Amino acid sequence: MSRDCGAALRRWRETFKLTQQEIGVLMGVSASVISDYEKGRRSPGVRFLRRFVESLISLDASRDYQVIKQLANSLNINIGVLIDIKEFNTPLRIDDLLTAVEGFVVNGSIPKDLEIYGYTVIDSIEAIEKLSGNEFWQIMGTTTRRALIFTKVSTGRSPMIAVRVSPVKPSVVVLHGTKRVDPLAVRLADREGIPLILSLKSSVEDLVNSLRAVSKVLKP
């Protein structure tokens, strides 16, 4: 089992065209440690596997998601809607999320103990026009305890309808690109029990940079 897992680690690293050194630097371990895992001398746990996958994605992101786009195309998944995605090893408090997106809650109250373990930023227009129901929830990531962030929003109605009919729900929904949220979007968020946040960030780039900055200060 360990050797099979090690072989899989090596295949994925090579698929992403990365060296053991490149992966090791991002994970904070030496290339020889990566080699030990790939050769089955060490058995990877869940924590290691998560960090390994996150490193693959992070390094591919620095190359404009070249490999992920190829994989998505081969599986007929529309990757164009995805702007940014991140998983956290430690939780992000909702207050810190509000600060990062310069946002405020537009529906009811929000649990002070609410925490998320990741975020997904998508182009709402592309998502609504091009994603099927299955593709919509597949792009959310490895955990539903995350913020699903819609950009290029006009009123928020369409994104919340999409969330409403999705079989998998995020912990939080963030809308960016509008100053006014449709009352129907607010009602749908209330019905689903999902905090709805309106972000006042000046641009999508500013929004993403702020989220990435917050994720970097979380404990690895």
Short mmCIF file of C-alpha atoms in Angstrom, two decimals:
data_model
loop_
_atom_site.label_atom_id
_atom_site.label_comp_id
_atom_site.label_asym_id
_atom_site.label_seq_id
_atom_site.Cartn_x
_atom_site.Cartn_y
_atom_site.Cartn_z
CA MET A 1 0.00 0.00 0.00
CA SER A 2 2.83 2.39 0.94
CA ARG A 3 4.65 1.70 -2.32
CA ASP A 4 1.45 2.16 -4.34
CA CYS A 5 0.87 5.50 -2.62
CA GLY A 6 4.47 6.51 -3.19
CA ALA A 7 4.20 5.68 -6.87
CA ALA A 8 1.04 7.78 -7.07
CA LEU A 9 2.82 10.72 -5.43
CA ARG A 10 5.60 10.47 -7.98
CA ARG A 11 3.16 10.25 -10.92
CA TRP A 12 1.30 13.36 -9.79
CA ARG A 13 4.53 15.28 -9.20
CA GLU A 14 5.74 14.36 -12.67
CA THR A 15 2.34 15.15 -14.17
CA PHE A 16 2.70 18.66 -12.76
CA LYS A 17 6.28 18.77 -14.13
CA LEU A 18 7.79 19.50 -10.73
CA THR A 19 11.01 18.36 -9.09
CA GLN A 20 11.29 16.87 -5.61
CA GLN A 21 13.21 19.99 -4.65
CA GLU A 22 10.40 22.33 -5.76
CA ILE A 23 7.77 20.39 -3.83
CA GLY A 24 10.02 20.06 -0.79
CA VAL A 25 10.74 23.78 -0.58
CA LEU A 26 7.05 24.65 -0.50
CA MET A 27 6.27 21.91 2.03
CA GLY A 28 9.23 22.81 4.22
CA VAL A 29 11.00 19.46 3.85
CA SER A 30 14.07 18.27 1.97
CA ALA A 31 14.01 16.62 -1.43
CA SER A 32 15.24 13.41 0.22
CA VAL A 33 12.11 13.31 2.38
CA ILE A 34 9.93 13.56 -0.71
CA SER A 35 12.03 10.78 -2.25
CA ASP A 36 11.47 8.57 0.80
CA TYR A 37 7.71 8.95 0.47
CA GLU A 38 7.78 8.24 -3.25
CA LYS A 39 9.86 5.09 -2.73
CA GLY A 40 7.58 3.80 0.02
CA ARG A 41 10.11 4.21 2.82
CA ARG A 42 7.66 6.48 4.63
CA SER A 43 3.89 6.20 4.83
CA PRO A 44 2.09 9.52 4.18
CA GLY A 45 -0.70 10.60 6.49
CA VAL A 46 -3.69 12.79 5.72
CA ARG A 47 -1.82 15.96 6.74
CA PHE A 48 1.11 15.19 4.42
CA LEU A 49 -1.17 14.33 1.51
CA ARG A 50 -3.13 17.57 1.92
CA ARG A 51 0.07 19.64 1.98
CA PHE A 52 1.38 17.74 -1.04
CA VAL A 53 -1.76 18.41 -3.08
CA GLU A 54 -1.86 22.06 -2.00
CA SER A 55 1.77 22.43 -3.08
CA LEU A 56 0.98 20.98 -6.50
CA ILE A 57 -1.88 23.42 -6.93
CA SER A 58 0.07 26.38 -5.58
CA LEU A 59 3.03 25.80 -7.88
CA ASP A 60 0.73 25.25 -10.86
CA ALA A 61 -1.09 28.47 -9.96
CA SER A 62 2.21 30.34 -10.34
CA ARG A 63 2.27 28.99 -13.90
CA ASP A 64 -1.28 30.09 -14.71
CA TYR A 65 -2.75 26.67 -13.82
CA GLN A 66 -1.31 25.09 -16.97
CA VAL A 67 -1.59 21.48 -15.80
CA ILE A 68 -4.90 21.89 -13.99
CA LYS A 69 -6.42 23.42 -17.11
CA GLN A 70 -5.21 20.46 -19.18
CA LEU A 71 -6.64 17.99 -16.67
CA ALA A 72 -9.92 19.89 -16.52
CA ASN A 73 -10.23 19.90 -20.30
CA SER A 74 -9.61 16.15 -20.43
CA LEU A 75 -12.47 15.65 -17.96
CA ASN A 76 -14.74 18.16 -19.72
CA ILE A 77 -14.69 20.45 -16.67
CA ASN A 78 -14.95 24.18 -17.36
CA ILE A 79 -12.03 25.67 -15.43
CA GLY A 80 -12.53 29.17 -16.83
CA VAL A 81 -14.95 30.05 -14.06
CA LEU A 82 -12.39 29.45 -11.32
CA ILE A 83 -10.43 32.53 -10.28
CA ASP A 84 -8.79 31.25 -7.10
CA ILE A 85 -9.11 28.39 -4.62
CA LYS A 86 -7.41 27.65 -1.32
CA GLU A 87 -7.61 25.07 1.46
CA PHE A 88 -6.52 25.84 5.03
CA ASN A 89 -4.94 23.44 7.53
CA THR A 90 -6.14 25.67 10.36
CA PRO A 91 -9.48 27.48 10.42
CA LEU A 92 -10.10 31.10 9.49
CA ARG A 93 -12.46 32.98 11.80
CA ILE A 94 -15.41 34.67 10.19
CA ASP A 95 -14.36 38.06 11.59
CA ASP A 96 -11.04 37.71 9.77
CA LEU A 97 -12.87 36.82 6.56
CA LEU A 98 -15.03 39.92 6.87
CA THR A 99 -11.90 42.03 7.30
CA ALA A 100 -10.15 40.38 4.35
CA VAL A 101 -13.01 41.00 1.93
CA GLU A 102 -13.99 44.35 3.45
CA GLY A 103 -17.47 42.98 3.82
CA PHE A 104 -20.57 43.01 5.96
CA VAL A 105 -23.36 40.50 6.52
CA VAL A 106 -26.60 41.36 4.73
CA ASN A 107 -28.82 38.67 6.23
CA GLY A 108 -29.53 38.10 9.92
CA SER A 109 -26.76 37.44 12.38
CA ILE A 110 -23.66 35.37 11.86
CA PRO A 111 -22.38 32.82 14.43
CA LYS A 112 -19.30 34.23 16.12
CA ASP A 113 -17.77 30.76 16.34
CA LEU A 114 -18.15 30.10 12.61
CA GLU A 115 -14.88 29.07 10.99
CA ILE A 116 -13.96 28.08 7.45
CA TYR A 117 -11.23 25.86 6.05
CA GLY A 118 -10.93 27.33 2.58
CA TYR A 119 -12.39 29.55 -0.09
CA THR A 120 -13.29 29.39 -3.77
CA VAL A 121 -13.49 32.53 -5.91
CA ILE A 122 -15.45 32.18 -9.15
CA ASP A 123 -16.62 34.33 -12.02
CA SER A 124 -20.38 34.39 -11.43
CA ILE A 125 -21.28 35.13 -15.05
CA GLU A 126 -19.16 32.27 -16.40
CA ALA A 127 -20.41 29.94 -13.66
CA ILE A 128 -24.10 30.59 -14.22
CA GLU A 129 -23.80 30.36 -18.01
CA LYS A 130 -21.46 27.39 -18.38
CA LEU A 131 -21.51 25.10 -15.34
CA SER A 132 -23.83 22.15 -14.91
CA GLY A 133 -25.15 21.34 -11.45
CA ASN A 134 -22.46 18.71 -10.83
CA GLU A 135 -19.65 20.94 -12.09
CA PHE A 136 -20.85 23.77 -9.84
CA TRP A 137 -20.35 21.92 -6.59
CA GLN A 138 -17.26 20.04 -7.80
CA ILE A 139 -15.27 23.27 -8.07
CA MET A 140 -15.87 24.16 -4.43
CA GLY A 141 -12.89 22.13 -3.24
CA THR A 142 -12.20 19.41 -0.70
CA THR A 143 -14.41 20.77 2.07
CA THR A 144 -17.79 22.49 2.23
CA ARG A 145 -16.65 24.43 5.29
CA ARG A 146 -15.53 27.23 3.05
CA ALA A 147 -16.49 30.60 1.62
CA LEU A 148 -17.88 30.52 -1.90
CA ILE A 149 -17.10 33.92 -3.39
CA PHE A 150 -18.90 35.18 -6.49
CA THR A 151 -17.39 38.03 -8.52
CA LYS A 152 -19.00 40.21 -11.24
CA VAL A 153 -22.29 40.08 -9.36
CA SER A 154 -25.15 42.38 -10.40
CA THR A 155 -27.73 41.69 -7.67
CA GLY A 156 -26.78 38.33 -6.16
CA ARG A 157 -30.00 36.63 -7.18
CA SER A 158 -28.53 34.15 -9.69
CA PRO A 159 -25.63 33.04 -7.44
CA MET A 160 -27.97 32.34 -4.54
CA ILE A 161 -30.37 30.43 -6.78
CA ALA A 162 -27.41 28.30 -7.90
CA VAL A 163 -26.45 27.68 -4.27
CA ARG A 164 -30.06 26.90 -3.42
CA VAL A 165 -30.34 24.09 -6.00
CA SER A 166 -26.83 22.72 -5.41
CA PRO A 167 -26.67 19.43 -3.45
CA VAL A 168 -23.60 20.71 -1.60
CA LYS A 169 -23.69 24.01 0.30
CA PRO A 170 -20.82 26.29 1.37
CA SER A 171 -20.61 27.64 4.92
CA VAL A 172 -20.55 31.25 3.69
CA VAL A 173 -21.37 33.06 0.45
CA VAL A 174 -19.61 36.31 -0.49
CA LEU A 175 -20.85 38.60 -3.27
CA HIS A 176 -18.52 41.06 -5.00
CA GLY A 177 -19.22 43.61 -7.72
CA THR A 178 -22.49 45.11 -6.58
CA LYS A 179 -23.63 47.70 -4.06
CA ARG A 180 -27.16 46.31 -3.77
CA VAL A 181 -28.26 42.77 -2.98
CA ASP A 182 -31.57 41.49 -4.32
CA PRO A 183 -34.09 40.76 -1.52
CA LEU A 184 -34.66 37.30 -3.02
CA ALA A 185 -30.96 36.50 -2.59
CA VAL A 186 -31.21 37.51 1.06
CA ARG A 187 -34.31 35.36 1.59
CA LEU A 188 -32.68 32.35 -0.07
CA ALA A 189 -29.60 32.74 2.12
CA ASP A 190 -31.82 32.88 5.20
CA ARG A 191 -33.72 29.80 4.06
CA GLU A 192 -30.48 27.87 3.59
CA GLY A 193 -29.04 29.15 6.86
CA ILE A 194 -26.00 30.54 5.04
CA PRO A 195 -24.43 33.87 6.01
CA LEU A 196 -24.45 36.20 2.99
CA ILE A 197 -21.63 38.75 2.85
CA LEU A 198 -21.30 41.74 0.54
CA SER A 199 -17.67 42.59 -0.26
CA LEU A 200 -16.73 46.21 -0.91
CA LYS A 201 -13.25 45.50 -2.26
CA SER A 202 -12.40 47.83 -5.15
CA SER A 203 -11.48 45.06 -7.60
CA VAL A 204 -11.34 41.31 -8.02
CA GLU A 205 -7.55 41.45 -8.00
CA ASP A 206 -7.58 43.32 -4.69
CA LEU A 207 -10.04 40.80 -3.27
CA VAL A 208 -7.95 37.78 -4.27
CA ASN A 209 -4.69 39.34 -3.06
CA SER A 210 -6.25 40.07 0.32
CA LEU A 211 -7.53 36.50 0.67
CA ARG A 212 -4.14 35.08 -0.26
CA ALA A 213 -2.43 37.34 2.26
CA VAL A 214 -4.72 36.10 5.03
CA SER A 215 -4.14 32.45 4.09
CA LYS A 216 -0.37 32.91 4.30
CA VAL A 217 -0.47 33.96 7.96
CA LEU A 218 -2.48 30.91 9.04
CA LYS A 219 -0.52 28.16 10.75
CA PRO A 220 0.66 25.50 8.29
#
